[in-house]
Amino acid sequence: MKGNTRDILIGVVILVIVLGGIYLIRRQKTTPAPLPTPTPISSYEQNLKDQFNITVPDNVQKATLKDVSGGVGEGLATRNYQNSKFTFTALANLEDPVGGSYEVWLERGNPSDANYDIIPVGVARIAKGGYLLDYETSKDLSDHNKVVISLEKVLDTKIEKRILEGSF
């Protein structure tokens, strides 16, 4: 009888260990994915909300644009690719361009990279107390992570003077 009790006890312990392992494995598979961390709001985005009563949607990627020319300009770009539609918006607080215009570009990689690409997406227009560009295409340009706003005297395929830059 002592041998049977010991065998039963060992069997119960093994069964508990096996069932506990199965429970833990199934629990890990059904654990929901963590929620994405909200993008912190930039000071420029807060200025947009306060000064121009503009709210940037939460479902877009955002990039803060910083002045790289020695000036004090700033900007915000957003992008979204959904339902086979890529939408991009850039809003910049810049001085009036002297003898030229502000052109907006989407850039992938660095000029020394084999897959480097830069796409001019348009000329920013005066709107809402700054310069604005809205761009839409069916092509997914999400791999172009860098935004450049340049000062251009001639609109062509080369950047003349980088003014603002930022990355998604």
GROMACS .gro file of N, CA and C in nm:
model
  504
    1MET      N    1   0.081  -0.119   0.000
    1MET     CA    2   0.000   0.000   0.000
    1MET      C    3   0.086   0.127   0.000
    2LYS      N    4   0.200   0.123   0.072
    2LYS     CA    5   0.287   0.239   0.074
    2LYS      C    6   0.342   0.268  -0.065
    3GLY      N    7   0.376   0.167  -0.141
    3GLY     CA    8   0.427   0.183  -0.276
    3GLY      C    9   0.323   0.244  -0.369
    4ASN      N   10   0.196   0.199  -0.355
    4ASN     CA   11   0.087   0.253  -0.438
    4ASN      C   12   0.064   0.401  -0.408
    5THR      N   13   0.066   0.441  -0.281
    5THR     CA   14   0.045   0.579  -0.242
    5THR      C   15   0.156   0.667  -0.298
    6ARG      N   16   0.279   0.617  -0.286
    6ARG     CA   17   0.393   0.693  -0.339
    6ARG      C   18   0.382   0.708  -0.490
    7ASP      N   19   0.345   0.602  -0.562
    7ASP     CA   20   0.330   0.607  -0.708
    7ASP      C   21   0.219   0.703  -0.749
    8ILE      N   22   0.108   0.700  -0.675
    8ILE     CA   23  -0.004   0.790  -0.704
    8ILE      C   24   0.039   0.936  -0.680
    9LEU      N   25   0.110   0.960  -0.572
    9LEU     CA   26   0.156   1.095  -0.541
    9LEU      C   27   0.252   1.146  -0.648
   10ILE      N   28   0.344   1.064  -0.694
   10ILE     CA   29   0.437   1.102  -0.801
   10ILE      C   30   0.360   1.128  -0.930
   11GLY      N   31   0.261   1.045  -0.960
   11GLY     CA   32   0.178   1.065  -1.079
   11GLY      C   33   0.102   1.196  -1.075
   12VAL      N   34   0.047   1.231  -0.957
   12VAL     CA   35  -0.027   1.356  -0.942
   12VAL      C   36   0.067   1.475  -0.960
   13VAL      N   37   0.188   1.467  -0.901
   13VAL     CA   38   0.284   1.576  -0.915
   13VAL      C   39   0.323   1.595  -1.062
   14ILE      N   40   0.349   1.487  -1.133
   14ILE     CA   41   0.384   1.495  -1.276
   14ILE      C   42   0.267   1.553  -1.355
   15LEU      N   43   0.145   1.510  -1.326
   15LEU     CA   44   0.026   1.562  -1.395
   15LEU      C   45   0.010   1.712  -1.371
   16VAL      N   46   0.032   1.759  -1.248
   16VAL     CA   47   0.022   1.901  -1.216
   16VAL      C   48   0.127   1.981  -1.293
   17ILE      N   49   0.249   1.927  -1.300
   17ILE     CA   50   0.356   1.996  -1.373
   17ILE      C   51   0.323   2.006  -1.522
   18VAL      N   52   0.274   1.898  -1.582
   18VAL     CA   53   0.239   1.898  -1.724
   18VAL      C   54   0.124   1.996  -1.751
   19LEU      N   55   0.019   1.990  -1.668
   19LEU     CA   56  -0.095   2.081  -1.688
   19LEU      C   57  -0.054   2.227  -1.667
   20GLY      N   58   0.033   2.252  -1.569
   20GLY     CA   59   0.082   2.389  -1.547
   20GLY      C   60   0.162   2.440  -1.667
   21GLY      N   61   0.245   2.354  -1.726
   21GLY     CA   62   0.320   2.392  -1.846
   21GLY      C   63   0.229   2.425  -1.963
   22ILE      N   64   0.129   2.340  -1.984
   22ILE     CA   65   0.032   2.366  -2.093
   22ILE      C   66  -0.040   2.498  -2.070
   23TYR      N   67  -0.081   2.524  -1.946
   23TYR     CA   68  -0.149   2.649  -1.915
   23TYR      C   69  -0.061   2.770  -1.946
   24LEU      N   70   0.065   2.763  -1.903
   24LEU     CA   71   0.156   2.875  -1.927
   24LEU      C   72   0.181   2.898  -2.075
   25ILE      N   73   0.196   2.791  -2.152
   25ILE     CA   74   0.219   2.804  -2.296
   25ILE      C   75   0.098   2.867  -2.364
   26ARG      N   76  -0.021   2.820  -2.330
   26ARG     CA   77  -0.143   2.877  -2.390
   26ARG      C   78  -0.164   3.021  -2.346
   27ARG      N   79  -0.132   3.052  -2.225
   27ARG     CA   80  -0.149   3.188  -2.174
   27ARG      C   81  -0.058   3.285  -2.248
   28GLN      N   82   0.066   3.244  -2.280
   28GLN     CA   83   0.157   3.330  -2.354
   28GLN      C   84   0.107   3.355  -2.495
   29LYS      N   85   0.045   3.256  -2.557
   29LYS     CA   86  -0.007   3.274  -2.693
   29LYS      C   87  -0.126   3.367  -2.697
   30THR      N   88  -0.204   3.372  -2.592
   30THR     CA   89  -0.325   3.455  -2.594
   30THR      C   90  -0.306   3.590  -2.527
   31THR      N   91  -0.185   3.620  -2.480
   31THR     CA   92  -0.160   3.750  -2.420
   31THR      C   93  -0.168   3.856  -2.529
   32PRO      N   94  -0.252   3.958  -2.510
   32PRO     CA   95  -0.265   4.060  -2.615
   32PRO      C   96  -0.135   4.138  -2.632
   33ALA      N   97  -0.114   4.184  -2.754
   33ALA     CA   98   0.005   4.263  -2.784
   33ALA      C   99  -0.002   4.394  -2.706
   34PRO      N  100   0.112   4.444  -2.661
   34PRO     CA  101   0.109   4.571  -2.587
   34PRO      C  102   0.061   4.685  -2.678
   35LEU      N  103  -0.007   4.779  -2.619
   35LEU     CA  104  -0.056   4.894  -2.694
   35LEU      C  105   0.061   4.981  -2.736
   36PRO      N  106   0.054   5.043  -2.855
   36PRO     CA  107   0.164   5.129  -2.897
   36PRO      C  108   0.178   5.249  -2.803
   37THR      N  109   0.301   5.287  -2.782
   37THR     CA  110   0.328   5.403  -2.698
   37THR      C  111   0.291   5.529  -2.775
   38PRO      N  112   0.210   5.617  -2.716
   38PRO     CA  113   0.174   5.739  -2.788
   38PRO      C  114   0.298   5.823  -2.818
   39THR      N  115   0.296   5.885  -2.935
   39THR     CA  116   0.406   5.973  -2.973
   39THR      C  117   0.399   6.098  -2.888
   40PRO      N  118   0.510   6.135  -2.822
   40PRO     CA  119   0.504   6.257  -2.742
   40PRO      C  120   0.478   6.379  -2.831
   41ILE      N  121   0.403   6.472  -2.778
   41ILE     CA  122   0.368   6.590  -2.855
   41ILE      C  123   0.487   6.686  -2.855
   42SER      N  124   0.523   6.736  -2.973
   42SER     CA  125   0.636   6.828  -2.984
   42SER      C  126   0.590   6.968  -2.945
   43SER      N  127   0.686   7.054  -2.914
   43SER     CA  128   0.652   7.192  -2.879
   43SER      C  129   0.587   7.262  -2.997
   44TYR      N  130   0.632   7.229  -3.120
   44TYR     CA  131   0.572   7.293  -3.238
   44TYR      C  132   0.428   7.247  -3.256
   45GLU      N  133   0.404   7.119  -3.232
   45GLU     CA  134   0.266   7.069  -3.244
   45GLU      C  135   0.178   7.137  -3.140
   46GLN      N  136   0.231   7.157  -3.021
   46GLN     CA  137   0.154   7.228  -2.919
   46GLN      C  138   0.128   7.372  -2.962
   47ASN      N  139   0.227   7.437  -3.024
   47ASN     CA  140   0.206   7.573  -3.077
   47ASN      C  141   0.097   7.575  -3.183
   48LEU      N  142   0.093   7.473  -3.269
   48LEU     CA  143  -0.012   7.464  -3.371
   48LEU      C  144  -0.149   7.458  -3.306
   49LYS      N  145  -0.158   7.375  -3.204
   49LYS     CA  146  -0.286   7.362  -3.135
   49LYS      C  147  -0.327   7.495  -3.072
   50ASP      N  148  -0.231   7.560  -3.006
   50ASP     CA  149  -0.262   7.684  -2.934
   50ASP      C  150  -0.286   7.802  -3.027
   51GLN      N  151  -0.197   7.822  -3.123
   51GLN     CA  152  -0.199   7.942  -3.207
   51GLN      C  153  -0.298   7.932  -3.322
   52PHE      N  154  -0.304   7.817  -3.389
   52PHE     CA  155  -0.385   7.806  -3.510
   52PHE      C  156  -0.508   7.718  -3.493
   53ASN      N  157  -0.528   7.665  -3.374
   53ASN     CA  158  -0.641   7.577  -3.347
   53ASN      C  159  -0.642   7.458  -3.443
   54ILE      N  160  -0.524   7.401  -3.466
   54ILE     CA  161  -0.509   7.285  -3.553
   54ILE      C  162  -0.480   7.164  -3.465
   55THR      N  163  -0.553   7.057  -3.490
   55THR     CA  164  -0.529   6.933  -3.418
   55THR      C  165  -0.476   6.830  -3.517
   56VAL      N  166  -0.365   6.768  -3.482
   56VAL     CA  167  -0.306   6.665  -3.566
   56VAL      C  168  -0.368   6.532  -3.526
   57PRO      N  169  -0.422   6.455  -3.622
   57PRO     CA  170  -0.485   6.327  -3.588
   57PRO      C  171  -0.386   6.231  -3.521
   58ASP      N  172  -0.438   6.144  -3.437
   58ASP     CA  173  -0.354   6.047  -3.367
   58ASP      C  174  -0.311   5.930  -3.455
   59ASN      N  175  -0.381   5.905  -3.566
   59ASN     CA  176  -0.353   5.787  -3.648
   59ASN      C  177  -0.248   5.812  -3.756
   60VAL      N  178  -0.171   5.920  -3.745
   60VAL     CA  179  -0.067   5.950  -3.843
   60VAL      C  180   0.070   5.947  -3.776
   61GLN      N  181   0.172   5.924  -3.857
   61GLN     CA  182   0.308   5.936  -3.807
   61GLN      C  183   0.348   6.082  -3.815
   62LYS      N  184   0.427   6.128  -3.717
   62LYS     CA  185   0.463   6.269  -3.709
   62LYS      C  186   0.614   6.284  -3.709
   63ALA      N  187   0.661   6.392  -3.767
   63ALA     CA  188   0.803   6.426  -3.764
   63ALA      C  189   0.815   6.576  -3.736
   64THR      N  190   0.893   6.609  -3.636
   64THR     CA  191   0.922   6.748  -3.606
   64THR      C  192   1.034   6.793  -3.699
   65LEU      N  193   1.016   6.908  -3.762
   65LEU     CA  194   1.116   6.961  -3.855
   65LEU      C  195   1.194   7.073  -3.786
   66LYS      N  196   1.325   7.058  -3.786
   66LYS     CA  197   1.413   7.154  -3.720
   66LYS      C  198   1.494   7.231  -3.824
   67ASP      N  199   1.527   7.354  -3.790
   67ASP     CA  200   1.604   7.438  -3.880
   67ASP      C  201   1.749   7.390  -3.885
   68VAL      N  202   1.801   7.368  -4.005
   68VAL     CA  203   1.940   7.324  -4.024
   68VAL      C  204   2.021   7.431  -4.097
   69SER      N  205   1.961   7.549  -4.115
   69SER     CA  206   2.027   7.656  -4.191
   69SER      C  207   2.081   7.767  -4.102
   70GLY      N  208   2.063   7.754  -3.972
   70GLY     CA  209   2.107   7.860  -3.883
   70GLY      C  210   1.996   7.958  -3.849
   71GLY      N  211   1.877   7.934  -3.899
   71GLY     CA  212   1.763   8.021  -3.871
   71GLY      C  213   1.682   7.970  -3.754
   72VAL      N  214   1.560   8.018  -3.745
   72VAL     CA  215   1.473   7.983  -3.632
   72VAL      C  216   1.344   7.914  -3.679
   73GLY      N  217   1.341   7.869  -3.803
   73GLY     CA  218   1.221   7.803  -3.854
   73GLY      C  219   1.197   7.670  -3.784
   74GLU      N  220   1.073   7.625  -3.792
   74GLU     CA  221   1.035   7.495  -3.738
   74GLU      C  222   0.914   7.446  -3.815
   75GLY      N  223   0.888   7.317  -3.802
   75GLY     CA  224   0.775   7.263  -3.875
   75GLY      C  225   0.733   7.127  -3.822
   76LEU      N  226   0.627   7.077  -3.883
   76LEU     CA  227   0.572   6.948  -3.847
   76LEU      C  228   0.526   6.881  -3.975
   77ALA      N  229   0.559   6.752  -3.990
   77ALA     CA  230   0.513   6.675  -4.105
   77ALA      C  231   0.436   6.554  -4.054
   78THR      N  232   0.336   6.514  -4.128
   78THR     CA  233   0.261   6.393  -4.095
   78THR      C  234   0.249   6.307  -4.220
   79ARG      N  235   0.237   6.177  -4.198
   79ARG     CA  236   0.215   6.086  -4.310
   79ARG      C  237   0.131   5.969  -4.264
   80ASN      N  238   0.063   5.910  -4.362
   80ASN     CA  239  -0.020   5.793  -4.335
   80ASN      C  240  -0.037   5.716  -4.465
   81TYR      N  241  -0.028   5.585  -4.458
   81TYR     CA  242  -0.059   5.500  -4.574
   81TYR      C  243  -0.169   5.405  -4.532
   82GLN      N  244  -0.284   5.422  -4.597
   82GLN     CA  245  -0.401   5.343  -4.561
   82GLN      C  246  -0.490   5.330  -4.684
   83ASN      N  247  -0.545   5.212  -4.704
   83ASN     CA  248  -0.636   5.186  -4.817
   83ASN      C  249  -0.573   5.227  -4.950
   84SER      N  250  -0.447   5.190  -4.970
   84SER     CA  251  -0.373   5.219  -5.093
   84SER      C  252  -0.361   5.369  -5.121
   85LYS      N  253  -0.358   5.449  -5.017
   85LYS     CA  254  -0.344   5.594  -5.033
   85LYS      C  255  -0.241   5.645  -4.933
   86PHE      N  256  -0.137   5.711  -4.986
   86PHE     CA  257  -0.034   5.774  -4.905
   86PHE      C  258  -0.066   5.921  -4.896
   87THR      N  259  -0.083   5.971  -4.774
   87THR     CA  260  -0.108   6.114  -4.754
   87THR      C  261   0.006   6.172  -4.672
   88PHE      N  262   0.046   6.291  -4.710
   88PHE     CA  263   0.159   6.358  -4.646
   88PHE      C  264   0.124   6.506  -4.634
   89THR      N  265   0.153   6.563  -4.518
   89THR     CA  266   0.131   6.706  -4.497
   89THR      C  267   0.252   6.764  -4.426
   90ALA      N  268   0.294   6.882  -4.470
   90ALA     CA  269   0.402   6.955  -4.403
   90ALA      C  270   0.354   7.096  -4.375
   91LEU      N  271   0.375   7.141  -4.253
   91LEU     CA  272   0.340   7.276  -4.212
   91LEU      C  273   0.464   7.336  -4.147
   92ALA      N  274   0.505   7.453  -4.195
   92ALA     CA  275   0.630   7.512  -4.148
   92ALA      C  276   0.612   7.658  -4.114
   93ASN      N  277   0.677   7.699  -4.008
   93ASN     CA  278   0.681   7.839  -3.967
   93ASN      C  279   0.814   7.894  -4.018
   94LEU      N  280   0.810   7.963  -4.132
   94LEU     CA  281   0.931   8.012  -4.198
   94LEU      C  282   0.912   8.157  -4.240
   95GLU      N  283   1.023   8.229  -4.253
   95GLU     CA  284   1.018   8.365  -4.306
   95GLU      C  285   0.983   8.358  -4.454
   96ASP      N  286   0.933   8.468  -4.509
   96ASP     CA  287   0.903   8.472  -4.652
   96ASP      C  288   1.032   8.450  -4.730
   97PRO      N  289   1.029   8.362  -4.829
   97PRO     CA  290   1.151   8.336  -4.907
   97PRO      C  291   1.184   8.455  -4.996
   98VAL      N  292   1.311   8.489  -5.001
   98VAL     CA  293   1.354   8.600  -5.084
   98VAL      C  294   1.402   8.543  -5.217
   99GLY      N  295   1.333   8.579  -5.323
   99GLY     CA  296   1.373   8.535  -5.457
   99GLY      C  297   1.361   8.386  -5.482
  100GLY      N  298   1.268   8.323  -5.417
  100GLY     CA  299   1.253   8.179  -5.441
  100GLY      C  300   1.127   8.126  -5.374
  101SER      N  301   1.125   7.995  -5.353
  101SER     CA  302   1.012   7.930  -5.290
  101SER      C  303   1.060   7.813  -5.206
  102TYR      N  304   0.972   7.764  -5.119
  102TYR     CA  305   1.005   7.649  -5.036
  102TYR      C  306   0.952   7.523  -5.103
  103GLU      N  307   1.042   7.429  -5.127
  103GLU     CA  308   1.004   7.302  -5.186
  103GLU      C  309   1.019   7.192  -5.081
  104VAL      N  310   0.928   7.096  -5.086
  104VAL     CA  311   0.927   6.988  -4.987
  104VAL      C  312   0.968   6.858  -5.056
  105TRP      N  313   1.052   6.780  -4.987
  105TRP     CA  314   1.108   6.657  -5.041
  105TRP      C  315   1.091   6.543  -4.941
  106LEU      N  316   1.078   6.422  -4.994
  106LEU     CA  317   1.083   6.300  -4.913
  106LEU      C  318   1.209   6.225  -4.954
  107GLU      N  319   1.289   6.187  -4.855
  107GLU     CA  320   1.421   6.129  -4.882
  107GLU      C  321   1.431   5.991  -4.817
  108ARG      N  322   1.491   5.897  -4.891
  108ARG     CA  323   1.516   5.763  -4.839
  108ARG      C  324   1.667   5.739  -4.836
  109GLY      N  325   1.719   5.706  -4.716
  109GLY     CA  326   1.860   5.675  -4.703
  109GLY      C  327   1.949   5.797  -4.710
  110ASN      N  328   2.078   5.769  -4.731
  110ASN     CA  329   2.179   5.874  -4.745
  110ASN      C  330   2.232   5.874  -4.887
  111PRO      N  331   2.282   5.988  -4.936
  111PRO     CA  332   2.330   5.995  -5.075
  111PRO      C  333   2.432   5.887  -5.111
  112SER      N  334   2.506   5.835  -5.014
  112SER     CA  335   2.606   5.731  -5.044
  112SER      C  336   2.546   5.590  -5.049
  113ASP      N  337   2.419   5.574  -5.009
  113ASP     CA  338   2.353   5.443  -5.009
  113ASP      C  339   2.312   5.401  -5.150
  114ALA      N  340   2.313   5.271  -5.174
  114ALA     CA  341   2.274   5.219  -5.306
  114ALA      C  342   2.125   5.244  -5.334
  115ASN      N  343   2.041   5.241  -5.231
  115ASN     CA  344   1.896   5.260  -5.253
  115ASN      C  345   1.850   5.402  -5.223
  116TYR      N  346   1.943   5.497  -5.223
  116TYR     CA  347   1.910   5.637  -5.197
  116TYR      C  348   1.808   5.688  -5.299
  117ASP      N  349   1.712   5.765  -5.248
  117ASP     CA  350   1.612   5.825  -5.337
  117ASP      C  351   1.561   5.952  -5.272
  118ILE      N  352   1.534   6.051  -5.354
  118ILE     CA  353   1.474   6.175  -5.304
  118ILE      C  354   1.366   6.217  -5.403
  119ILE      N  355   1.250   6.249  -5.349
  119ILE     CA  356   1.135   6.281  -5.432
  119ILE      C  357   1.085   6.420  -5.396
  120PRO      N  358   1.079   6.511  -5.494
  120PRO     CA  359   1.016   6.640  -5.467
  120PRO      C  360   0.864   6.620  -5.468
  121VAL      N  361   0.799   6.662  -5.359
  121VAL     CA  362   0.654   6.640  -5.352
  121VAL      C  363   0.573   6.767  -5.372
  122GLY      N  364   0.641   6.880  -5.386
  122GLY     CA  365   0.568   7.001  -5.418
  122GLY      C  366   0.625   7.125  -5.353
  123VAL      N  367   0.566   7.238  -5.390
  123VAL     CA  368   0.606   7.368  -5.337
  123VAL      C  369   0.505   7.407  -5.229
  124ALA      N  370   0.556   7.446  -5.113
  124ALA     CA  371   0.470   7.487  -5.003
  124ALA      C  372   0.406   7.621  -5.035
  125ARG      N  373   0.282   7.636  -4.995
  125ARG     CA  374   0.209   7.760  -5.017
  125ARG      C  375   0.180   7.827  -4.883
  126ILE      N  376   0.159   7.957  -4.886
  126ILE     CA  377   0.126   8.030  -4.764
  126ILE      C  378  -0.015   7.991  -4.721
  127ALA      N  379  -0.027   7.951  -4.594
  127ALA     CA  380  -0.158   7.913  -4.540
  127ALA      C  381  -0.149   7.904  -4.389
  128LYS      N  382  -0.255   7.944  -4.322
  128LYS     CA  383  -0.268   7.926  -4.178
  128LYS      C  384  -0.151   7.985  -4.099
  129GLY      N  385  -0.097   8.094  -4.144
  129GLY     CA  386   0.011   8.159  -4.070
  129GLY      C  387   0.147   8.096  -4.090
  130GLY      N  388   0.161   8.012  -4.190
  130GLY     CA  389   0.288   7.947  -4.218
  130GLY      C  390   0.288   7.898  -4.362
  131TYR      N  391   0.369   7.800  -4.389
  131TYR     CA  392   0.375   7.739  -4.523
  131TYR      C  393   0.324   7.597  -4.513
  132LEU      N  394   0.238   7.559  -4.608
  132LEU     CA  395   0.168   7.431  -4.603
  132LEU      C  396   0.183   7.357  -4.734
  133LEU      N  397   0.198   7.225  -4.724
  133LEU     CA  398   0.195   7.139  -4.842
  133LEU      C  399   0.116   7.015  -4.807
  134ASP      N  400   0.018   6.983  -4.890
  134ASP     CA  401  -0.056   6.857  -4.881
  134ASP      C  402  -0.022   6.776  -5.004
  135TYR      N  403   0.007   6.648  -4.985
  135TYR     CA  404   0.048   6.561  -5.097
  135TYR      C  405  -0.021   6.427  -5.080
  136GLU      N  406  -0.065   6.373  -5.193
  136GLU     CA  407  -0.134   6.245  -5.192
  136GLU      C  408  -0.092   6.163  -5.314
  137THR      N  409  -0.073   6.032  -5.294
  137THR     CA  410  -0.041   5.943  -5.404
  137THR      C  411  -0.086   5.802  -5.369
  138SER      N  412  -0.100   5.718  -5.471
  138SER     CA  413  -0.133   5.578  -5.446
  138SER      C  414  -0.008   5.495  -5.416
  139LYS      N  415   0.108   5.552  -5.438
  139LYS     CA  416   0.234   5.482  -5.413
  139LYS      C  417   0.270   5.492  -5.264
  140ASP      N  418   0.309   5.381  -5.204
  140ASP     CA  419   0.348   5.381  -5.064
  140ASP      C  420   0.491   5.434  -5.051
  141LEU      N  421   0.505   5.552  -4.995
  141LEU     CA  422   0.636   5.614  -4.978
  141LEU      C  423   0.682   5.609  -4.832
  142SER      N  424   0.631   5.513  -4.756
  142SER     CA  425   0.664   5.502  -4.614
  142SER      C  426   0.811   5.473  -4.588
  143ASP      N  427   0.882   5.424  -4.690
  143ASP     CA  428   1.025   5.397  -4.672
  143ASP      C  429   1.109   5.524  -4.687
  144HIS      N  430   1.048   5.634  -4.728
  144HIS     CA  431   1.116   5.764  -4.736
  144HIS      C  432   1.094   5.833  -4.601
  145ASN      N  433   1.185   5.810  -4.507
  145ASN     CA  434   1.167   5.851  -4.368
  145ASN      C  435   1.209   5.993  -4.337
  146LYS      N  436   1.277   6.058  -4.428
  146LYS     CA  437   1.328   6.192  -4.399
  146LYS      C  438   1.248   6.296  -4.478
  147VAL      N  439   1.222   6.409  -4.412
  147VAL     CA  440   1.152   6.521  -4.475
  147VAL      C  441   1.251   6.637  -4.483
  148VAL      N  442   1.255   6.700  -4.599
  148VAL     CA  443   1.342   6.816  -4.619
  148VAL      C  444   1.257   6.928  -4.678
  149ILE      N  445   1.271   7.047  -4.622
  149ILE     CA  446   1.213   7.167  -4.684
  149ILE      C  447   1.332   7.254  -4.723
  150SER      N  448   1.337   7.287  -4.852
  150SER     CA  449   1.452   7.361  -4.904
  150SER      C  450   1.406   7.494  -4.963
  151LEU      N  451   1.501   7.585  -4.971
  151LEU     CA  452   1.479   7.713  -5.038
  151LEU      C  453   1.532   7.698  -5.180
  152GLU      N  454   1.445   7.719  -5.277
  152GLU     CA  455   1.481   7.696  -5.418
  152GLU      C  456   1.459   7.822  -5.500
  153LYS      N  457   1.559   7.857  -5.579
  153LYS     CA  458   1.543   7.964  -5.678
  153LYS      C  459   1.493   7.905  -5.808
  154VAL      N  460   1.536   7.781  -5.839
  154VAL     CA  461   1.495   7.710  -5.960
  154VAL      C  462   1.434   7.577  -5.916
  155LEU      N  463   1.313   7.548  -5.962
  155LEU     CA  464   1.249   7.421  -5.927
  155LEU      C  465   1.299   7.313  -6.022
  156ASP      N  466   1.384   7.224  -5.971
  156ASP     CA  467   1.436   7.114  -6.051
  156ASP      C  468   1.449   6.992  -5.959
  157THR      N  469   1.538   6.900  -5.991
  157THR     CA  470   1.551   6.777  -5.913
  157THR      C  471   1.668   6.782  -5.815
  158LYS      N  472   1.723   6.900  -5.789
  158LYS     CA  473   1.835   6.914  -5.696
  158LYS      C  474   1.798   7.011  -5.585
  159ILE      N  475   1.836   6.974  -5.464
  159ILE     CA  476   1.813   7.063  -5.350
  159ILE      C  477   1.919   7.173  -5.351
  160GLU      N  478   1.872   7.298  -5.343
  160GLU     CA  479   1.966   7.410  -5.342
  160GLU      C  480   2.012   7.442  -5.199
  161LYS      N  481   1.917   7.470  -5.107
  161LYS     CA  482   1.955   7.503  -4.970
  161LYS      C  483   1.856   7.439  -4.873
  162ARG      N  484   1.907   7.347  -4.794
  162ARG     CA  485   1.822   7.281  -4.693
  162ARG      C  486   1.792   7.380  -4.581
  163ILE      N  487   1.664   7.391  -4.549
  163ILE     CA  488   1.621   7.483  -4.444
  163ILE      C  489   1.572   7.406  -4.322
  164LEU      N  490   1.476   7.314  -4.341
  164LEU     CA  491   1.424   7.232  -4.233
  164LEU      C  492   1.443   7.084  -4.266
  165GLU      N  493   1.467   7.005  -4.162
  165GLU     CA  494   1.477   6.860  -4.180
  165GLU      C  495   1.417   6.791  -4.059
  166GLY      N  496   1.368   6.671  -4.082
  166GLY     CA  497   1.317   6.588  -3.973
  166GLY      C  498   1.294   6.447  -4.024
  167SER      N  499   1.278   6.354  -3.932
  167SER     CA  500   1.260   6.214  -3.970
  167SER      C  501   1.143   6.152  -3.895
  168PHE      N  502   1.076   6.061  -3.961
  168PHE     CA  503   0.968   5.985  -3.900
  168PHE      C  504   1.026   5.871  -3.820
   0.00000   0.00000   0.00000
